[in-house]
Amino acid sequence: MHSNLSHRLFLAVMTWIAAFVHIGIVVAQDRPAPANTSNAWDQGWKILFDGETTAGWKTYGSDKPIVGWEVINGALVRNHSGAGDIITTDQYDQFELEFDYKISPGGNSGVMFHVSEDAPYPWMTGPEIQILDNAHGKDPQKSGWLYGLYQPTKPKWVARVEKQANIPSPTIPDATRPAGEWNHVYLRVTPNQGELLLNGVRYYRFHKGDNDWNNRVRQSKFSAYETFGIGAEGHICLQDHGDRVAYRNLRIRPLGVDGQLTASPRAPLQIATTPAFTRLRFAEMSTETEEGKIATIRPVAMQETPAGYFLVALQQGKIIAFANSPSAEKIIDFLDLSDRVADYRKGNEEGLLGLALHPQFKTNRQLFVYYTAQAPPRRSVISRLTFNKSFAFTANRTFTEQILLEIPQPFANHNGGSLAFGPDGYLYIGLGDGGSQNDPLANGQNKNSLLGSILRIDIDHTDQEKPYAIPQDNPFAGQDDARPEIYAYGFRNVWQLSFDTKTGDLWAADVGQDRYEEINRIVRGGNYGWRQKEGSVQFGGEVVSAADSGEFIDPVWQYDRHHGRSITGGFVYRGEKLPELQGHYLYADYVSGNIWALGIPKLHPTVRAEQLTSNQIPVIAFAQSALGAAFILTEGVPANAFYRLQRMETSKTDSAP
């Protein structure tokens, strides 16, 4: 909201005392979380408010000292009438800005950017993020809206899938927490695109200065001010609207003109990706699709058998096999499940998603798969496939399918699908929260739902009417308020999980919403936070008590949108050919194509993940051979769908004499 003098004076007289009593006590009791700049994944931020003084701020349009804004227990509080608007002494062009705010009941304030001192009021020059008590505030422009210009919108794809699933959510999202509670705002402003997230929920995107922006300005009250929104840089402003408001953890991260971090990344390790099986070919009859295009594959899981063959699950619903040899040529159409597997082209995250060999595969010939069913209703299926005794990789294969679990899925996305056997012999299953966005059914924190969890089941025994048993030491076994299959929960979309072959630790990557991608070390009964947290920060409008917040387990590593948008989990490397990677967790990002190694033995906030190669590959999955060699799986023709990691050779010109 944009202030005027009479409104300020009225509110100062009528509500100042009540607001002071309410929010003053809360601020005094609620210690702020420090703005974290020590973590290696969180570099480049500049503190705008040190939690102790008003250094770095000045009164708008005046050189007089700041009055009416006070530092109370680490928060910058508009504490007295007539305080006035304050701005940063420095100016910023393209940047990321984030802060926490706490508004008083019925209160109103604002945070502006690209502000100049060329007008009587800052809102005449810089766009404003509205700060409001949505429940009792009198302004129709709600908190987080870009005042008079942009309001939260539900993506069209979300509206479509929610309508199909008959699971409605509000047309205009409201992720705010009530007056007296801390809320978090993230703002990104670049020449290419801007966006705002409130409590982790994306509200809108904008492009300052494009046709859409200019049309909105022309239709708003700001069209009367020639100075509005024209500056490519300016101050950050905190508005005094006559109401008590507190801010903390204000920090800014300058960006380059391309919208990326200005700091130069370290040189990648001298590890290269190289095609692993360059001679692989389909049989002549299957080299083209029905449309006459070269057939590609989407491998999602790969495991080596005792006979030295790789079995590869393709999202298309097939399993292929080939020899673990660089000279391998022949692809064996090992198994075709496409008659029961959903077409991934209709739902990008559906299809055949997981594969795991029974630890005794050599003798019992059992293979486990995870797929989304083709026939309605929409559901995920975990099955045991048992092959005939005389089967061979080249011929004479028949199998029986035993469905172990069928899990209803409300939406097509966030299916998870990763399968892995632990050193205890139990089968672990990674699931997503059921889909759409923001976990609309709150499955992540619902232990009565299998969604949003990692399951652990005993597939060698049965239990009552189930074709599997519940391990006695499962954390929720025997409890009435939880599914006994759950081993850990609070996940958005696990992709993928793996066990450290040396320590037995379980690792899982969790795909984030709009801020952070996660790597988690999984413990029995652990709650990993979603949808009340994304990464290490709170998410959504639910108020989380200190006791509940302490229950959540933060990721051991996370990264933001400067590094990627969709994590692909790998495994802890224990091979011998690349000793520099020994004990490092390998992972990648499907969107950015970057591949990293995270040192596990020395995990510390200052430790950095090492980028392995400057080559960018949309990694779908990782795999390892029986001897620990690392492979990377991506979409492509077979000869270009599998890569291995190897040390880069130093050319003679680079060698020391």
XYZ file of C-alpha atoms in Angstrom:
657
model
C 0.000 0.000 0.000
C 1.156 3.522 -0.668
C 1.121 5.904 2.237
C -0.235 9.386 2.716
C 0.296 11.690 5.669
C -3.253 11.755 7.041
C -3.489 7.983 7.014
C -0.189 7.731 8.855
C -1.259 10.165 11.564
C -4.624 8.477 12.033
C -3.130 5.032 12.445
C -0.381 6.367 14.655
C -2.959 7.743 17.097
C -5.518 4.934 16.945
C -3.448 1.751 16.761
C 0.090 2.468 17.894
C -0.310 1.331 21.492
C -2.107 -1.915 20.656
C 0.344 -2.763 17.929
C 3.279 -2.005 20.215
C 2.002 -4.333 22.903
C 1.290 -7.150 20.461
C 4.346 -7.209 18.271
C 6.813 -5.710 20.719
C 6.503 -8.673 23.056
C 6.743 -11.174 20.212
C 9.871 -9.610 18.754
C 11.491 -9.482 22.165
C 10.879 -13.180 22.724
C 11.591 -14.499 19.241
C 15.282 -14.698 18.460
C 15.899 -14.224 14.733
C 17.739 -16.776 12.696
C 21.001 -15.252 11.457
C 21.307 -14.502 7.770
C 23.466 -17.416 6.726
C 26.405 -16.640 4.476
C 28.840 -19.253 5.777
C 27.562 -22.266 3.866
C 29.458 -22.986 0.684
C 26.203 -23.446 -1.243
C 25.036 -20.016 -0.103
C 27.783 -17.626 -1.180
C 27.668 -14.119 -2.625
C 25.162 -12.508 -0.254
C 25.641 -9.054 1.248
C 24.049 -8.303 4.611
C 21.783 -5.235 4.430
C 20.965 -5.203 8.143
C 23.501 -6.376 10.709
C 20.924 -7.063 13.425
C 22.431 -4.445 15.746
C 22.434 -1.014 14.079
C 20.857 0.920 11.216
C 24.215 1.198 9.459
C 23.771 1.147 5.696
C 20.345 2.838 5.858
C 19.178 6.445 5.659
C 15.941 8.393 5.806
C 14.351 8.789 2.389
C 14.898 12.253 0.930
C 16.771 13.517 3.965
C 20.180 13.491 5.603
C 18.642 13.562 9.065
C 19.361 10.622 11.369
C 16.919 7.731 11.326
C 14.271 8.071 14.029
C 11.307 5.848 14.746
C 13.023 2.733 13.399
C 14.718 0.766 16.166
C 16.686 -2.442 16.475
C 14.828 -4.740 18.852
C 16.304 -8.158 19.500
C 17.904 -8.428 16.087
C 14.942 -7.052 14.117
C 14.598 -3.648 12.451
C 11.261 -2.380 13.766
C 9.160 0.604 12.744
C 8.507 1.508 16.369
C 7.270 5.129 16.529
C 4.959 7.391 14.578
C 6.560 9.738 12.095
C 9.422 7.343 11.477
C 9.327 7.840 7.717
C 10.525 5.600 4.921
C 14.137 4.435 4.987
C 16.372 3.319 2.123
C 19.703 1.596 1.683
C 22.642 3.916 1.183
C 23.790 1.764 -1.737
C 21.955 1.193 -5.000
C 21.465 -2.080 -6.855
C 20.590 -3.032 -10.416
C 20.071 -6.791 -10.875
C 19.974 -8.832 -7.712
C 18.329 -11.351 -5.439
C 16.795 -9.919 -2.284
C 15.399 -11.833 0.652
C 14.079 -10.863 4.044
C 11.720 -11.841 6.843
C 8.870 -9.597 7.923
C 6.393 -9.613 10.794
C 3.350 -7.360 10.501
C 1.098 -6.169 13.326
C -2.664 -6.959 13.344
C -4.325 -4.946 10.593
C -0.920 -3.567 9.671
C 0.416 -2.371 6.344
C 3.906 -1.689 5.006
C 5.929 -2.288 1.870
C 9.363 -3.015 0.449
C 10.390 -1.212 -2.728
C 13.261 -1.639 -5.163
C 14.940 0.521 -7.821
C 13.940 3.547 -5.758
C 15.349 7.005 -6.487
C 15.020 10.164 -4.407
C 13.628 12.166 -7.320
C 10.024 12.239 -6.063
C 8.207 13.159 -2.828
C 7.551 9.502 -2.004
C 9.577 6.406 -2.880
C 6.555 4.533 -4.284
C 6.436 7.121 -7.074
C 9.728 5.740 -8.416
C 10.173 2.140 -7.298
C 7.825 -0.873 -7.546
C 6.521 -2.032 -4.179
C 6.097 -5.463 -2.657
C 3.009 -5.131 -0.511
C 3.377 -6.121 3.157
C -0.011 -6.603 4.821
C -1.971 -8.488 7.422
C -4.154 -10.255 4.869
C -6.767 -11.262 7.423
C -7.487 -7.811 8.846
C -5.763 -5.330 6.563
C -8.001 -2.931 4.660
C -6.134 -2.860 1.367
C -7.359 -5.075 -1.515
C -3.728 -5.487 -2.595
C -2.516 -8.421 -0.508
C 0.853 -9.249 0.980
C 3.462 -10.268 -1.547
C 1.667 -8.674 -4.484
C 3.634 -6.252 -6.635
C 1.413 -3.342 -5.813
C -1.048 -2.481 -8.579
C 0.848 -4.585 -11.120
C 1.131 -8.310 -10.379
C -0.711 -10.697 -8.106
C -0.295 -14.443 -7.535
C -1.538 -16.661 -10.320
C -2.042 -20.379 -10.489
C -0.154 -21.899 -13.444
C -2.468 -23.156 -16.170
C -1.062 -26.668 -15.972
C -1.834 -26.773 -12.239
C -5.411 -25.625 -12.797
C -5.795 -28.275 -15.495
C -4.477 -31.225 -13.486
C -6.380 -30.198 -10.366
C -9.584 -30.045 -12.386
C -8.880 -33.479 -13.843
C -8.249 -34.884 -10.365
C -11.207 -32.993 -8.862
C -8.881 -31.558 -6.228
C -9.398 -27.782 -6.238
C -7.203 -25.185 -4.572
C -7.661 -21.390 -4.301
C -7.495 -19.527 -7.604
C -5.334 -16.819 -6.029
C -2.763 -18.426 -3.723
C -2.204 -16.998 -0.260
C 0.923 -18.357 1.423
C 1.096 -15.767 4.192
C 1.305 -16.570 7.872
C -0.865 -14.583 10.298
C -0.005 -11.239 11.841
C 2.589 -11.689 14.549
C 4.358 -14.512 12.672
C 7.500 -14.244 10.576
C 7.092 -14.471 6.804
C 9.857 -14.830 4.230
C 10.123 -13.046 0.876
C 12.495 -13.859 -1.967
C 12.704 -11.412 -4.885
C 14.765 -11.801 -8.026
C 15.204 -8.858 -10.407
C 17.217 -9.227 -13.620
C 17.000 -7.782 -17.135
C 15.732 -11.159 -18.326
C 13.136 -11.953 -15.694
C 11.949 -11.164 -12.202
C 10.066 -13.368 -9.786
C 8.764 -13.318 -6.242
C 8.303 -16.160 -3.788
C 6.474 -15.714 -0.499
C 7.278 -18.366 2.090
C 8.742 -20.429 -0.733
C 5.597 -20.314 -2.897
C 6.070 -18.673 -6.276
C 3.610 -15.820 -6.664
C 4.439 -14.400 -10.090
C 7.083 -13.674 -12.673
C 7.606 -10.385 -14.453
C 9.938 -8.703 -16.902
C 10.474 -5.110 -15.901
C 10.140 -2.893 -18.957
C 8.613 -5.362 -21.425
C 5.252 -4.833 -23.142
C 3.281 -6.636 -20.466
C 4.930 -4.589 -17.726
C 4.384 -1.311 -19.567
C 0.723 -2.118 -20.233
C 0.141 -2.856 -16.565
C 1.813 0.398 -15.550
C -0.347 2.366 -18.014
C -3.479 0.857 -16.476
C -2.378 1.609 -12.904
C -2.151 4.698 -10.704
C 1.564 4.811 -11.478
C 0.917 6.071 -15.004
C 0.646 9.534 -13.431
C 4.317 9.465 -12.408
C 6.948 9.754 -15.116
C 9.622 8.595 -12.698
C 7.939 5.291 -11.847
C 9.791 2.117 -12.741
C 12.202 3.709 -15.195
C 15.375 3.228 -13.183
C 17.589 0.261 -13.976
C 19.062 0.568 -10.507
C 18.121 2.136 -7.222
C 17.763 1.820 -3.476
C 15.882 -0.769 -1.434
C 13.201 0.949 0.644
C 11.302 -0.050 3.798
C 8.005 1.785 4.016
C 6.532 3.464 7.068
C 2.790 3.174 6.594
C 1.917 4.136 10.139
C 1.796 0.555 11.406
C 4.226 -1.446 13.431
C 6.287 -3.849 11.342
C 9.536 -5.729 11.896
C 12.157 -6.859 9.375
C 15.127 -9.160 9.800
C 17.588 -11.223 7.766
C 17.681 -8.599 5.028
C 20.324 -9.541 2.513
C 21.003 -9.016 -1.178
C 23.041 -10.875 -3.783
C 24.193 -8.863 -6.809
C 23.872 -10.642 -10.155
C 25.475 -10.163 -13.537
C 23.619 -8.756 -16.533
C 22.850 -12.338 -17.553
C 21.100 -12.920 -14.237
C 23.826 -15.233 -12.981
C 26.145 -14.922 -10.016
C 28.988 -12.538 -10.699
C 31.515 -14.644 -8.805
C 33.567 -16.871 -11.085
C 33.125 -20.575 -10.350
C 36.125 -22.690 -9.569
C 37.575 -24.769 -12.369
C 36.011 -28.240 -12.548
C 37.935 -31.330 -11.576
C 39.815 -33.029 -14.358
C 37.150 -35.701 -14.713
C 35.499 -36.188 -18.090
C 32.377 -37.912 -19.313
C 32.895 -40.146 -22.295
C 30.483 -42.449 -24.154
C 30.659 -45.859 -22.511
C 29.168 -48.163 -25.150
C 29.670 -46.516 -28.522
C 28.833 -49.620 -30.565
C 25.417 -50.310 -29.070
C 22.737 -50.651 -31.707
C 19.118 -51.654 -31.837
C 18.093 -54.647 -33.872
C 17.438 -53.635 -37.459
C 13.665 -53.775 -37.102
C 13.565 -51.346 -34.167
C 15.871 -48.542 -35.297
C 12.979 -46.251 -36.216
C 9.752 -45.220 -34.573
C 6.377 -45.525 -36.279
C 6.816 -41.908 -37.380
C 10.096 -42.790 -39.093
C 12.311 -41.043 -36.546
C 15.487 -42.503 -35.084
C 14.468 -44.352 -31.934
C 15.837 -42.976 -28.682
C 15.715 -44.453 -25.223
C 15.190 -42.958 -21.756
C 17.127 -45.157 -19.315
C 16.049 -44.551 -15.708
C 17.869 -47.353 -13.865
C 20.690 -49.784 -14.623
C 22.142 -52.659 -12.616
C 24.736 -55.297 -13.413
C 23.796 -58.957 -13.061
C 26.098 -61.707 -11.751
C 26.474 -62.867 -15.359
C 28.081 -59.566 -16.378
C 25.094 -58.134 -18.233
C 23.568 -54.755 -17.544
C 19.798 -54.694 -17.164
C 18.438 -51.264 -18.037
C 14.927 -50.021 -17.275
C 13.615 -47.707 -19.975
C 10.884 -45.242 -19.120
C 9.104 -46.477 -22.249
C 8.186 -49.636 -20.319
C 10.892 -51.975 -21.545
C 13.981 -53.568 -20.040
C 16.989 -54.070 -22.280
C 20.204 -55.964 -21.633
C 23.736 -55.804 -22.968
C 27.169 -57.006 -21.918
C 29.253 -54.838 -19.602
C 31.964 -54.304 -22.171
C 33.093 -51.177 -24.059
C 32.832 -53.246 -27.233
C 29.250 -54.381 -26.571
C 27.126 -54.118 -29.698
C 24.002 -56.188 -29.280
C 21.005 -54.876 -27.369
C 18.782 -57.636 -26.072
C 15.077 -56.847 -25.800
C 15.006 -58.464 -22.396
C 11.477 -57.654 -21.255
C 8.517 -55.687 -22.577
C 6.079 -54.317 -19.987
C 4.659 -51.594 -22.204
C 1.256 -53.296 -22.234
C 0.797 -52.357 -18.559
C 3.009 -49.276 -18.145
C 1.678 -45.737 -18.647
C 3.053 -43.845 -21.644
C 5.562 -41.350 -20.262
C 4.925 -39.070 -23.256
C 1.484 -38.320 -21.812
C 2.799 -37.781 -18.289
C 6.491 -36.929 -18.310
C 7.118 -38.395 -14.853
C 5.194 -41.611 -15.443
C 6.299 -44.860 -17.051
C 8.733 -47.536 -15.889
C 10.708 -45.726 -13.185
C 12.630 -48.223 -11.076
C 14.473 -51.530 -11.189
C 16.322 -53.583 -8.570
C 17.761 -57.088 -8.656
C 17.116 -59.300 -5.670
C 20.405 -59.803 -3.765
C 20.007 -63.532 -4.552
C 19.085 -62.956 -8.201
C 21.560 -65.594 -9.377
C 19.585 -68.318 -7.631
C 16.034 -66.984 -7.301
C 15.872 -65.004 -10.614
C 13.772 -62.227 -9.029
C 13.657 -58.706 -10.386
C 11.662 -55.839 -8.862
C 10.185 -52.963 -10.831
C 8.292 -49.756 -10.127
C 5.939 -48.385 -12.773
C 2.847 -46.254 -13.199
C -0.082 -48.287 -14.426
C -1.499 -47.802 -17.894
C -5.072 -48.759 -17.008
C -7.051 -46.498 -14.665
C -7.202 -45.593 -11.888
C -3.872 -43.747 -11.815
C -1.537 -45.619 -9.486
C 2.035 -46.717 -8.929
C 2.806 -50.433 -8.976
C 5.700 -52.243 -7.304
C 6.041 -55.777 -8.651
C 8.177 -58.867 -8.298
C 9.093 -60.499 -11.626
C 10.298 -64.096 -11.375
C 11.946 -65.680 -14.409
C 11.837 -69.298 -15.447
C 14.636 -71.567 -14.220
C 16.160 -72.095 -17.646
C 16.050 -68.460 -18.722
C 19.000 -66.909 -20.530
C 19.804 -63.334 -21.454
C 19.726 -64.199 -25.120
C 16.581 -66.339 -25.345
C 13.981 -68.512 -23.635
C 12.659 -65.980 -21.132
C 9.306 -66.236 -19.442
C 8.269 -64.618 -16.196
C 5.474 -64.264 -13.702
C 4.465 -60.969 -12.098
C 3.393 -60.627 -8.491
C 2.106 -57.185 -7.571
C 3.364 -56.247 -4.115
C 1.978 -52.737 -3.752
C -0.424 -50.487 -5.616
C -0.336 -46.866 -4.498
C -3.044 -44.443 -5.716
C -1.594 -41.342 -7.376
C -3.736 -38.189 -7.559
C -1.588 -36.536 -10.260
C 0.796 -37.559 -13.025
C 3.916 -35.968 -11.533
C 6.023 -36.610 -8.428
C 5.941 -40.379 -8.652
C 9.463 -40.991 -7.369
C 10.172 -44.574 -8.399
C 13.662 -45.394 -7.187
C 14.225 -48.919 -5.822
C 17.215 -50.235 -3.884
C 18.036 -53.185 -1.665
C 19.754 -52.294 1.572
C 22.548 -54.246 3.244
C 19.809 -55.624 5.519
C 18.205 -57.364 2.531
C 15.053 -55.241 2.637
C 13.614 -53.380 -0.347
C 13.572 -49.567 -0.096
C 11.152 -47.579 -2.268
C 11.393 -43.835 -2.934
C 8.090 -42.023 -3.493
C 6.945 -38.516 -4.347
C 4.227 -36.494 -2.646
C 1.566 -37.276 -5.260
C 2.114 -34.280 -7.507
C 0.678 -30.996 -8.710
C 2.638 -28.266 -6.902
C 3.093 -27.290 -3.259
C 1.798 -30.696 -2.077
C -1.906 -29.692 -2.095
C -2.958 -32.836 -0.198
C -0.216 -32.417 2.451
C 0.999 -35.980 1.884
C 4.570 -35.167 2.865
C 3.657 -34.858 6.550
C 0.866 -37.438 6.556
C 2.157 -40.735 7.917
C -1.177 -42.362 7.056
C -0.259 -41.940 3.393
C 2.591 -43.768 1.688
C 3.174 -40.771 -0.582
C 6.037 -38.447 0.273
C 7.931 -41.276 1.973
C 10.687 -43.831 1.647
C 9.295 -47.302 2.302
C 11.070 -50.372 3.654
C 9.531 -53.818 3.196
C 10.572 -57.444 3.587
C 9.923 -59.119 0.240
C 11.134 -62.555 1.380
C 8.252 -63.069 3.806
C 4.536 -62.388 3.928
C 2.494 -60.741 6.643
C -1.185 -61.583 7.083
C -2.831 -60.766 3.743
C 0.088 -58.776 2.322
C 2.531 -60.318 -0.166
C 5.360 -58.828 1.890
C 6.188 -58.404 5.569
C 6.929 -55.377 7.730
C 10.398 -55.438 9.308
C 9.954 -55.449 13.060
C 12.306 -52.495 13.501
C 10.492 -50.238 11.035
C 9.976 -46.971 12.950
C 6.164 -46.964 12.782
C 5.487 -50.686 12.937
C 2.578 -51.406 15.266
C 1.380 -47.797 15.413
C -2.245 -46.986 14.633
C -1.556 -43.487 13.275
C 1.024 -44.377 10.623
C 1.632 -46.811 7.786
C 4.121 -49.444 8.971
C 5.908 -49.526 5.598
C 7.269 -45.993 6.116
C 10.967 -45.768 6.946
C 11.332 -41.970 6.563
C 9.020 -39.218 5.336
C 8.717 -35.534 4.450
C 9.845 -35.765 0.804
C 8.643 -33.959 -2.298
C 9.962 -36.243 -5.037
C 12.792 -38.660 -4.301
C 15.060 -39.080 -7.338
C 17.022 -41.203 -6.580
C 18.127 -43.271 -3.573
C 21.226 -45.432 -3.068
C 23.283 -47.164 -0.386
C 26.929 -46.492 0.347
C 28.559 -49.857 -0.317
C 31.169 -49.208 2.390
C 29.173 -47.726 5.284
C 25.644 -48.891 4.449
C 24.320 -45.324 4.726
C 21.178 -44.560 2.733
C 21.289 -41.445 0.538
C 18.402 -39.766 -1.265
C 18.110 -36.728 -3.505
C 14.852 -34.796 -3.292
C 13.700 -32.567 -6.156
C 12.759 -29.091 -4.913
C 9.854 -26.760 -5.618
C 11.196 -23.318 -6.535
C 14.244 -22.656 -4.336
C 16.379 -25.621 -3.313
C 17.407 -29.080 -4.481
C 18.338 -31.440 -1.638
C 20.735 -34.248 -0.756
C 19.745 -36.170 2.367
C 21.361 -38.828 4.502
C 18.388 -40.962 5.520
C 17.898 -42.176 9.073
C 15.250 -44.461 10.493
C 12.042 -42.538 11.252
C 13.459 -39.246 9.973
C 11.153 -36.371 9.008
C 12.755 -34.377 6.185
C 10.319 -31.495 6.344
C 8.331 -31.197 3.118
C 5.879 -29.385 2.784
C 6.662 -27.356 5.860
C 10.239 -26.922 4.721
C 11.998 -26.813 1.386
C 15.637 -27.508 1.948
C 16.660 -25.810 5.177
C 14.019 -23.037 5.080
C 10.358 -22.976 6.067
C 7.804 -23.329 3.300
C 4.185 -22.255 2.930
C 1.705 -20.486 5.139
C 1.497 -23.030 7.939
C 2.889 -21.861 11.265
C 5.529 -24.300 12.490
C 6.258 -24.304 16.198
C 9.811 -24.367 17.478
C 9.233 -27.898 18.758
C 7.974 -29.126 15.395
C 10.744 -27.323 13.539
C 13.332 -29.093 15.656
C 11.891 -32.413 14.510
C 12.841 -31.803 10.876
C 16.135 -33.054 9.482
C 17.846 -30.568 7.186
C 19.615 -31.771 4.048
C 23.350 -32.323 4.272
C 23.620 -30.309 1.065
C 21.370 -28.128 -1.039
C 21.732 -25.818 -4.009
C 19.631 -23.065 -5.509
C 18.434 -22.102 -8.966
C 21.805 -20.727 -10.035
C 23.072 -24.292 -10.220
C 20.031 -26.166 -11.476
C 16.343 -26.950 -11.116
C 15.984 -30.724 -10.908
C 18.445 -32.845 -8.975
C 19.389 -36.350 -10.060
C 20.742 -38.312 -7.135
C 23.651 -40.685 -7.572
C 25.747 -42.698 -5.149
C 28.862 -42.567 -2.990
C 31.768 -43.532 -5.223
C 33.848 -46.435 -3.895
C 35.621 -47.434 -7.100
C 39.380 -47.670 -7.538
C 40.027 -45.992 -10.887
C 39.263 -42.456 -9.672
C 40.793 -42.173 -6.183
C 40.109 -38.424 -6.068
C 36.388 -39.281 -5.995
C 36.685 -41.903 -3.261
C 34.023 -41.234 -0.616
C 32.307 -38.544 -2.699
C 28.583 -38.527 -3.400
C 27.971 -38.113 -7.138
C 24.950 -36.135 -8.262
C 23.788 -33.985 -11.172
C 21.091 -31.583 -12.264
C 18.872 -32.593 -15.162
C 18.145 -29.009 -16.244
C 21.573 -27.376 -15.972
C 23.438 -30.530 -16.996
C 26.095 -30.026 -14.321
C 27.646 -32.979 -12.488
C 29.201 -32.709 -9.029
C 30.996 -34.726 -6.363
C 30.297 -33.929 -2.710
C 32.930 -35.009 -0.200
C 31.163 -37.125 2.422
C 33.887 -37.814 5.050
C 34.516 -34.097 5.628
C 31.026 -32.654 5.295
C 31.083 -29.173 6.790
C 29.263 -25.914 5.969
C 32.415 -24.575 4.311
C 32.959 -27.647 2.132
C 32.130 -27.136 -1.527
C 30.793 -29.637 -4.000
C 33.292 -30.125 -6.804
C 32.031 -29.790 -10.350
C 33.336 -32.741 -12.315
C 33.215 -31.575 -15.889
C 32.387 -28.554 -17.974
C 30.350 -30.802 -20.265
C 26.625 -30.424 -19.679
C 24.509 -33.568 -19.864
C 20.823 -33.868 -18.862
C 21.474 -36.745 -16.472
C 18.436 -38.947 -15.859
C 20.158 -41.425 -13.553
C 23.467 -42.756 -12.264
C 24.554 -46.385 -12.121
C 27.573 -48.350 -11.013
C 29.059 -51.647 -12.047
C 29.780 -54.510 -9.686
C 33.348 -53.172 -9.399
C 32.192 -49.632 -8.627
C 32.675 -47.955 -12.015
C 30.447 -44.888 -12.398
C 28.000 -44.539 -15.289
C 25.683 -41.732 -16.328
C 22.371 -42.315 -18.097
C 20.694 -39.823 -20.406
C 18.195 -39.798 -23.247
C 19.519 -40.592 -26.695
C 20.218 -43.285 -29.215
C 21.812 -46.239 -27.405
C 25.378 -45.364 -28.393
C 24.950 -41.916 -26.809
C 22.724 -42.761 -23.852
C 25.413 -44.156 -21.532
C 28.528 -42.361 -20.308
C 31.326 -43.288 -17.971
C 33.500 -41.055 -15.804
C 37.215 -41.050 -16.477
C 40.196 -38.848 -15.754
C 40.989 -36.278 -18.410
C 44.273 -36.815 -20.178
C 46.706 -33.910 -19.941
C 48.032 -32.887 -23.323
C 51.766 -32.710 -23.877
C 51.609 -28.950 -24.315
C 50.126 -28.669 -20.823
C 52.723 -30.929 -19.226
C 55.706 -29.592 -17.363
C 58.990 -29.972 -19.261
